[in-house]
Amino acid sequence: MPDRAHQITIFLRGTKWANADRRTVAGDASNRRYQRLTLGDGTTSILMDAPPDKGEDTRPFVRITSWLRDASLSAPEIYAQDAEHGFLLIEDLGDDLFARVIKADPTLERPLYEAASDVLVNLHRATPPTLAPYDAKMMTDLAALAFVWYQRGACGETDEAAKIAFESAFLAALTPLDTRMDVLIQRDYHAENLIWLPDRQGVARVGLLDYQDSMLGHRAYDLVSVLQDARRDVSPDIVHAMTARYITATGVDADQFAADFALLGFQRNMRILGVFARLSLGAGKPHYVDLIPRVWDHIQTNLTHPALHPIAPLINGPLPAPTPEILQRLKDKCATIPLP
């Protein structure tokens, strides 16, 4: 088997990027890696390296990209592809991630979040492609990762009885949402996956990334993702304003949407709690532990909604709060638990 660098050379051969300067850019929590290719005239593109032997598949990205672009949204244009070897050459949308732009100029926080909310309004008006549903059973299983990994790392073992009690109650709470799974959800729609493109117009000003795991889901899910961000604090005023903006633009029932928003916010942050613990304990990435307190705060915020009152005692008690001692314990156990 040729090595990965040689495979990249073969992929680029015959394109105008064959002799371009190549520089590594930041990867993500997956096995995908990215390089920025630059021509002599300064023109750039992005090479996505998604090794199939590590479970990566470029075809969903290509399919969803086509759908998003047909919906007049700013997913990157695809210049070349090799699904067999896991390579894509795509449009370079730049480095102006929402998180960076807002940090440099906090006055842009509200207009950027307005644009991100409006993207969802636009997206949810389109008929979604055929996708697997992100249903109550899957969401419950993923939320239970908090017991499988976080509780295990913090307490030494998973309390199976507590996990089963949680799964039973939460599945019952989520099941009614299965009738409201009617839009494409990107599942990782947040400030480090959104690019600000101010030279474009309307919803096209928001560049989209990391949507290859899209599924059929609830219209509150991506709004939860961007407003209850694991990596940056979003002010309560922005959360309330953007939720109201979405409700007004779409005409959804406000009370039902608020309850569903809380349920999905809780689910998403429980999943992230488990994933971040797993990335430290199993994959040797302890920096994810530093994000856990914010995720825990989101969990607690959602638990205050009446729709989650029966769930709260199944979480607060069995799962310890991420005190400094607990966080250090998770870091001390970094890479000590074999991944399945």
Tab-separated table of C-alpha atoms in Angstrom:
chain	number	residue	atom	x	y	z
A	1	MET	CA	0.000	0.000	0.000
A	2	PRO	CA	1.372	3.466	-0.893
A	3	ASP	CA	1.722	5.875	2.015
A	4	ARG	CA	-0.755	8.679	2.510
A	5	ALA	CA	1.547	11.424	1.205
A	6	HIS	CA	2.077	9.526	-2.046
A	7	GLN	CA	-1.680	8.980	-2.407
A	8	ILE	CA	-2.212	12.731	-2.038
A	9	THR	CA	0.368	13.404	-4.739
A	10	ILE	CA	-1.455	11.020	-7.078
A	11	PHE	CA	-4.824	12.631	-6.276
A	12	LEU	CA	-3.570	16.135	-7.049
A	13	ARG	CA	-1.755	15.062	-10.220
A	14	GLY	CA	-3.541	16.406	-13.266
A	15	THR	CA	-5.170	19.288	-11.351
A	16	LYS	CA	-3.841	22.814	-11.242
A	17	TRP	CA	-3.012	22.199	-7.557
A	18	ALA	CA	-0.378	19.524	-8.176
A	19	ASN	CA	2.549	21.865	-7.377
A	20	ALA	CA	0.780	24.101	-4.895
A	21	ASP	CA	2.317	24.951	-1.542
A	22	ARG	CA	0.687	22.760	1.111
A	23	ARG	CA	0.290	23.768	4.757
A	24	THR	CA	-1.514	21.819	7.468
A	25	VAL	CA	-4.507	23.556	9.005
A	26	ALA	CA	-6.330	22.550	12.170
A	27	GLY	CA	-8.060	19.183	12.201
A	28	ASP	CA	-11.058	18.250	14.328
A	29	ALA	CA	-12.054	15.522	16.774
A	30	SER	CA	-12.350	12.992	13.938
A	31	ASN	CA	-9.652	11.287	11.867
A	32	ARG	CA	-9.995	13.882	9.105
A	33	ARG	CA	-7.072	16.192	8.439
A	34	TYR	CA	-6.870	19.314	6.307
A	35	GLN	CA	-4.244	21.133	4.274
A	36	ARG	CA	-4.438	24.562	2.660
A	37	LEU	CA	-3.094	24.561	-0.892
A	38	THR	CA	-1.783	27.863	-2.274
A	39	LEU	CA	-0.889	28.674	-5.876
A	40	GLY	CA	1.711	31.201	-6.919
A	41	ASP	CA	-0.986	33.835	-7.500
A	42	GLY	CA	-2.320	33.390	-3.960
A	43	THR	CA	-5.371	31.341	-4.921
A	44	THR	CA	-6.155	28.736	-2.258
A	45	SER	CA	-8.154	25.570	-1.758
A	46	ILE	CA	-8.532	23.003	1.023
A	47	LEU	CA	-7.522	19.364	0.811
A	48	MET	CA	-9.614	17.091	3.036
A	49	ASP	CA	-7.785	13.889	3.958
A	50	ALA	CA	-10.345	11.395	5.301
A	51	PRO	CA	-8.746	7.921	5.524
A	52	PRO	CA	-11.290	5.159	4.792
A	53	ASP	CA	-9.240	2.679	6.853
A	54	LYS	CA	-9.962	4.855	9.896
A	55	GLY	CA	-13.695	4.873	9.337
A	56	GLU	CA	-13.944	8.072	7.298
A	57	ASP	CA	-16.161	8.411	4.209
A	58	THR	CA	-16.244	11.504	1.992
A	59	ARG	CA	-19.448	10.579	0.181
A	60	PRO	CA	-21.902	11.935	2.808
A	61	PHE	CA	-20.030	15.256	2.777
A	62	VAL	CA	-20.329	15.444	-1.011
A	63	ARG	CA	-24.034	14.591	-0.926
A	64	ILE	CA	-24.943	17.100	1.786
A	65	THR	CA	-22.744	19.769	0.205
A	66	SER	CA	-24.736	19.481	-3.021
A	67	TRP	CA	-28.030	19.777	-1.127
A	68	LEU	CA	-26.902	22.797	0.903
A	69	ARG	CA	-25.617	24.609	-2.173
A	70	ASP	CA	-28.908	23.925	-3.956
A	71	ALA	CA	-30.584	25.619	-0.971
A	72	SER	CA	-28.450	28.755	-1.663
A	73	LEU	CA	-26.289	28.217	1.415
A	74	SER	CA	-22.509	28.647	1.529
A	75	ALA	CA	-21.189	25.113	1.671
A	76	PRO	CA	-17.805	24.905	-0.089
A	77	GLU	CA	-17.655	24.102	-3.770
A	78	ILE	CA	-16.069	20.717	-4.462
A	79	TYR	CA	-13.284	20.893	-7.078
A	80	ALA	CA	-12.145	17.248	-7.130
A	81	GLN	CA	-12.908	14.040	-5.279
A	82	ASP	CA	-11.610	10.514	-4.747
A	83	ALA	CA	-14.041	8.608	-2.550
A	84	GLU	CA	-12.072	5.361	-2.753
A	85	HIS	CA	-9.014	6.872	-1.091
A	86	GLY	CA	-10.813	9.513	0.962
A	87	PHE	CA	-9.719	12.799	-0.600
A	88	LEU	CA	-11.627	15.963	-1.435
A	89	LEU	CA	-10.371	19.232	-2.876
A	90	ILE	CA	-12.787	21.957	-1.843
A	91	GLU	CA	-13.280	25.704	-1.821
A	92	ASP	CA	-11.360	27.581	0.859
A	93	LEU	CA	-13.883	29.642	2.813
A	94	GLY	CA	-11.118	31.259	4.861
A	95	ASP	CA	-10.245	31.416	8.533
A	96	ASP	CA	-12.849	33.873	9.844
A	97	LEU	CA	-14.561	31.457	12.191
A	98	PHE	CA	-17.420	33.048	14.100
A	99	ALA	CA	-15.580	32.420	17.380
A	100	ARG	CA	-12.511	34.329	16.168
A	101	VAL	CA	-14.450	37.187	14.608
A	102	ILE	CA	-16.504	37.746	17.755
A	103	LYS	CA	-13.417	37.591	19.966
A	104	ALA	CA	-11.740	40.256	17.818
A	105	ASP	CA	-14.866	42.438	17.693
A	106	PRO	CA	-17.507	41.600	20.347
A	107	THR	CA	-19.941	44.091	18.769
A	108	LEU	CA	-20.414	41.567	15.955
A	109	GLU	CA	-21.780	38.868	18.245
A	110	ARG	CA	-25.433	39.722	17.745
A	111	PRO	CA	-25.367	40.200	13.941
A	112	LEU	CA	-23.404	36.983	13.468
A	113	TYR	CA	-25.812	34.982	15.587
A	114	GLU	CA	-28.716	36.587	13.756
A	115	ALA	CA	-27.185	35.404	10.495
A	116	ALA	CA	-26.643	31.907	11.899
A	117	SER	CA	-30.261	31.747	13.086
A	118	ASP	CA	-31.519	32.958	9.708
A	119	VAL	CA	-29.554	30.183	7.975
A	120	LEU	CA	-31.606	27.669	9.952
A	121	VAL	CA	-34.865	29.399	9.053
A	122	ASN	CA	-33.870	29.184	5.392
A	123	LEU	CA	-32.645	25.598	5.637
A	124	HIS	CA	-35.806	24.420	7.399
A	125	ARG	CA	-38.000	25.717	4.575
A	126	ALA	CA	-36.384	23.257	2.172
A	127	THR	CA	-37.536	19.668	1.747
A	128	PRO	CA	-34.772	17.570	3.324
A	129	PRO	CA	-33.005	14.794	1.440
A	130	THR	CA	-33.519	11.189	2.461
A	131	LEU	CA	-31.637	10.776	5.721
A	132	ALA	CA	-31.552	8.459	8.711
A	133	PRO	CA	-33.641	9.852	11.602
A	134	TYR	CA	-31.979	11.156	14.727
A	135	ASP	CA	-34.684	9.517	16.800
A	136	ALA	CA	-35.400	9.116	20.493
A	137	LYS	CA	-33.662	5.751	20.795
A	138	MET	CA	-30.442	6.983	19.194
A	139	MET	CA	-30.485	10.225	21.173
A	140	THR	CA	-31.037	8.359	24.438
A	141	ASP	CA	-28.180	5.958	23.730
A	142	LEU	CA	-25.855	8.864	22.960
A	143	ALA	CA	-26.922	10.829	26.047
A	144	ALA	CA	-26.097	7.761	28.153
A	145	LEU	CA	-22.454	8.155	27.111
A	146	ALA	CA	-22.240	10.506	30.094
A	147	PHE	CA	-22.639	7.448	32.336
A	148	VAL	CA	-20.429	5.207	30.204
A	149	TRP	CA	-17.462	7.601	30.138
A	150	TYR	CA	-17.872	10.618	32.418
A	151	GLN	CA	-19.248	8.750	35.428
A	152	ARG	CA	-16.751	5.956	34.909
A	153	GLY	CA	-13.837	8.374	34.818
A	154	ALA	CA	-15.072	10.495	37.710
A	155	CYS	CA	-16.309	7.725	40.003
A	156	GLY	CA	-14.273	4.696	38.933
A	157	GLU	CA	-17.142	2.785	37.350
A	158	THR	CA	-20.484	3.171	35.614
A	159	ASP	CA	-23.516	2.770	37.863
A	160	GLU	CA	-25.501	0.465	35.574
A	161	ALA	CA	-28.709	0.756	37.590
A	162	ALA	CA	-28.569	4.562	37.437
A	163	LYS	CA	-27.818	4.407	33.711
A	164	ILE	CA	-30.774	2.105	33.024
A	165	ALA	CA	-33.130	4.284	35.089
A	166	PHE	CA	-32.010	7.342	33.152
A	167	GLU	CA	-32.379	5.628	29.778
A	168	SER	CA	-35.902	4.493	30.547
A	169	ALA	CA	-37.112	7.900	31.731
A	170	PHE	CA	-35.352	9.894	29.056
A	171	LEU	CA	-36.509	7.676	26.208
A	172	ALA	CA	-40.087	8.241	27.364
A	173	ALA	CA	-39.509	12.006	27.468
A	174	LEU	CA	-37.951	12.119	23.997
A	175	THR	CA	-40.263	9.741	22.141
A	176	PRO	CA	-42.980	12.371	21.397
A	177	LEU	CA	-40.351	14.373	19.475
A	178	ASP	CA	-40.059	11.571	16.916
A	179	THR	CA	-43.174	12.947	15.208
A	180	ARG	CA	-41.415	16.306	14.782
A	181	MET	CA	-38.254	15.108	13.009
A	182	ASP	CA	-38.755	16.903	9.701
A	183	VAL	CA	-35.619	18.900	8.801
A	184	LEU	CA	-31.975	18.303	7.983
A	185	ILE	CA	-29.846	18.814	11.081
A	186	GLN	CA	-26.096	19.363	10.722
A	187	ARG	CA	-25.437	18.239	14.319
A	188	ASP	CA	-22.257	20.306	14.785
A	189	TYR	CA	-23.588	23.769	14.046
A	190	HIS	CA	-21.537	26.082	16.279
A	191	ALA	CA	-19.183	29.057	16.266
A	192	GLU	CA	-16.056	27.071	15.348
A	193	ASN	CA	-17.757	25.477	12.339
A	194	LEU	CA	-19.219	28.670	10.895
A	195	ILE	CA	-17.223	31.057	8.686
A	196	TRP	CA	-18.092	34.743	8.350
A	197	LEU	CA	-18.239	35.790	4.684
A	198	PRO	CA	-19.265	39.475	4.860
A	199	ASP	CA	-18.751	40.068	1.130
A	200	ARG	CA	-21.675	37.755	0.358
A	201	GLN	CA	-25.339	38.565	0.798
A	202	GLY	CA	-28.018	37.362	3.223
A	203	VAL	CA	-27.734	33.806	4.530
A	204	ALA	CA	-24.834	33.190	2.119
A	205	ARG	CA	-22.672	35.226	4.514
A	206	VAL	CA	-22.436	32.135	6.744
A	207	GLY	CA	-19.945	29.543	5.506
A	208	LEU	CA	-20.795	25.999	6.590
A	209	LEU	CA	-18.383	23.246	7.641
A	210	ASP	CA	-18.500	19.798	9.255
A	211	TYR	CA	-21.992	18.688	8.271
A	212	GLN	CA	-21.213	15.246	6.846
A	213	ASP	CA	-23.011	13.573	9.761
A	214	SER	CA	-26.314	15.312	8.968
A	215	MET	CA	-29.505	13.430	9.812
A	216	LEU	CA	-33.250	13.983	9.775
A	217	GLY	CA	-34.065	15.679	13.039
A	218	HIS	CA	-35.911	18.282	15.045
A	219	ARG	CA	-35.761	21.917	13.961
A	220	ALA	CA	-34.600	23.031	17.428
A	221	TYR	CA	-31.475	20.864	17.357
A	222	ASP	CA	-29.079	23.043	15.364
A	223	LEU	CA	-30.332	26.161	17.135
A	224	VAL	CA	-29.449	24.458	20.421
A	225	SER	CA	-26.045	23.571	18.981
A	226	VAL	CA	-25.113	27.141	18.144
A	227	LEU	CA	-26.616	28.770	21.232
A	228	GLN	CA	-25.463	26.221	23.831
A	229	ASP	CA	-21.900	26.106	22.569
A	230	ALA	CA	-19.433	23.812	24.311
A	231	ARG	CA	-16.483	26.026	23.347
A	232	ARG	CA	-17.610	29.581	24.036
A	233	ASP	CA	-20.057	31.388	26.283
A	234	VAL	CA	-23.106	32.811	24.532
A	235	SER	CA	-24.852	35.502	26.549
A	236	PRO	CA	-28.363	34.698	27.827
A	237	ASP	CA	-29.641	37.773	25.985
A	238	ILE	CA	-28.394	36.362	22.694
A	239	VAL	CA	-29.882	32.937	23.459
A	240	HIS	CA	-33.294	34.423	24.221
A	241	ALA	CA	-33.224	36.831	21.284
A	242	MET	CA	-32.209	34.221	18.727
A	243	THR	CA	-34.762	31.713	19.978
A	244	ALA	CA	-37.467	34.376	19.686
A	245	ARG	CA	-36.170	35.350	16.250
A	246	TYR	CA	-36.460	31.766	15.016
A	247	ILE	CA	-39.932	31.278	16.514
A	248	THR	CA	-41.194	34.515	14.946
A	249	ALA	CA	-39.739	33.697	11.531
A	250	THR	CA	-41.094	30.149	11.414
A	251	GLY	CA	-44.381	30.471	13.305
A	252	VAL	CA	-43.762	27.387	15.464
A	253	ASP	CA	-45.616	27.070	18.745
A	254	ALA	CA	-43.459	28.946	21.251
A	255	ASP	CA	-44.212	26.838	24.352
A	256	GLN	CA	-43.732	23.521	22.569
A	257	PHE	CA	-40.556	24.754	20.921
A	258	ALA	CA	-39.141	25.883	24.279
A	259	ALA	CA	-39.804	22.470	25.820
A	260	ASP	CA	-38.284	20.652	22.858
A	261	PHE	CA	-35.311	23.046	22.889
A	262	ALA	CA	-34.630	22.154	26.550
A	263	LEU	CA	-34.942	18.405	25.928
A	264	LEU	CA	-32.632	18.538	22.922
A	265	GLY	CA	-30.190	20.864	24.667
A	266	PHE	CA	-29.997	18.449	27.558
A	267	GLN	CA	-29.538	15.490	25.204
A	268	ARG	CA	-26.833	17.191	23.181
A	269	ASN	CA	-24.837	18.284	26.210
A	270	MET	CA	-25.099	14.889	27.886
A	271	ARG	CA	-23.696	13.364	24.710
A	272	ILE	CA	-20.899	15.938	24.613
A	273	LEU	CA	-20.111	15.302	28.293
A	274	GLY	CA	-19.628	11.638	27.483
A	275	VAL	CA	-17.678	12.311	24.289
A	276	PHE	CA	-15.301	14.785	25.935
A	277	ALA	CA	-14.612	12.329	28.765
A	278	ARG	CA	-14.052	9.586	26.175
A	279	LEU	CA	-11.631	11.753	24.203
A	280	SER	CA	-9.540	12.187	27.341
A	281	LEU	CA	-9.831	8.762	28.949
A	282	GLY	CA	-9.698	6.704	25.782
A	283	ALA	CA	-8.103	8.836	23.078
A	284	GLY	CA	-5.497	10.715	25.105
A	285	LYS	CA	-6.847	14.244	24.512
A	286	PRO	CA	-7.065	15.790	28.011
A	287	HIS	CA	-7.674	19.356	26.761
A	288	TYR	CA	-11.307	18.394	26.194
A	289	VAL	CA	-11.696	18.080	29.971
A	290	ASP	CA	-11.308	21.865	30.257
A	291	LEU	CA	-14.561	22.301	28.293
A	292	ILE	CA	-16.631	20.085	30.572
A	293	PRO	CA	-17.697	22.760	33.130
A	294	ARG	CA	-19.431	24.784	30.407
A	295	VAL	CA	-21.173	21.654	29.126
A	296	TRP	CA	-22.292	20.834	32.664
A	297	ASP	CA	-23.720	24.326	33.055
A	298	HIS	CA	-25.783	23.799	29.889
A	299	ILE	CA	-27.082	20.527	31.316
A	300	GLN	CA	-28.125	22.261	34.524
A	301	THR	CA	-29.800	25.106	32.633
A	302	ASN	CA	-31.902	22.660	30.628
A	303	LEU	CA	-32.833	20.661	33.713
A	304	THR	CA	-34.646	23.726	35.089
A	305	HIS	CA	-37.321	23.437	32.384
A	306	PRO	CA	-40.492	21.628	33.599
A	307	ALA	CA	-40.178	19.102	30.755
A	308	LEU	CA	-37.013	17.808	32.434
A	309	HIS	CA	-38.034	17.923	36.094
A	310	PRO	CA	-38.498	14.101	36.226
A	311	ILE	CA	-35.003	13.657	34.764
A	312	ALA	CA	-33.133	15.979	37.132
A	313	PRO	CA	-32.842	13.563	40.121
A	314	LEU	CA	-31.541	10.876	37.760
A	315	ILE	CA	-28.617	13.160	36.880
A	316	ASN	CA	-27.881	15.244	39.955
A	317	GLY	CA	-26.543	12.673	42.368
A	318	PRO	CA	-25.484	9.819	40.096
A	319	LEU	CA	-23.310	12.161	38.036
A	320	PRO	CA	-20.940	14.306	40.115
A	321	ALA	CA	-20.514	17.977	39.301
A	322	PRO	CA	-17.199	18.694	37.548
A	323	THR	CA	-15.315	20.114	40.502
A	324	PRO	CA	-11.585	20.834	40.116
A	325	GLU	CA	-10.899	17.505	41.822
A	326	ILE	CA	-13.106	15.597	39.375
A	327	LEU	CA	-11.565	17.349	36.392
A	328	GLN	CA	-8.062	16.540	37.594
A	329	ARG	CA	-9.089	12.919	38.108
A	330	LEU	CA	-10.226	12.740	34.486
A	331	LYS	CA	-6.915	14.189	33.314
A	332	ASP	CA	-4.910	11.856	35.540
A	333	LYS	CA	-6.678	8.909	33.867
A	334	CYS	CA	-5.930	10.221	30.366
A	335	ALA	CA	-5.513	7.379	27.826
A	336	THR	CA	-5.917	4.667	30.487
A	337	ILE	CA	-9.189	3.121	29.245
A	338	PRO	CA	-8.987	1.175	25.969
A	339	LEU	CA	-11.446	2.293	23.299
A	340	PRO	CA	-13.870	-0.430	22.167
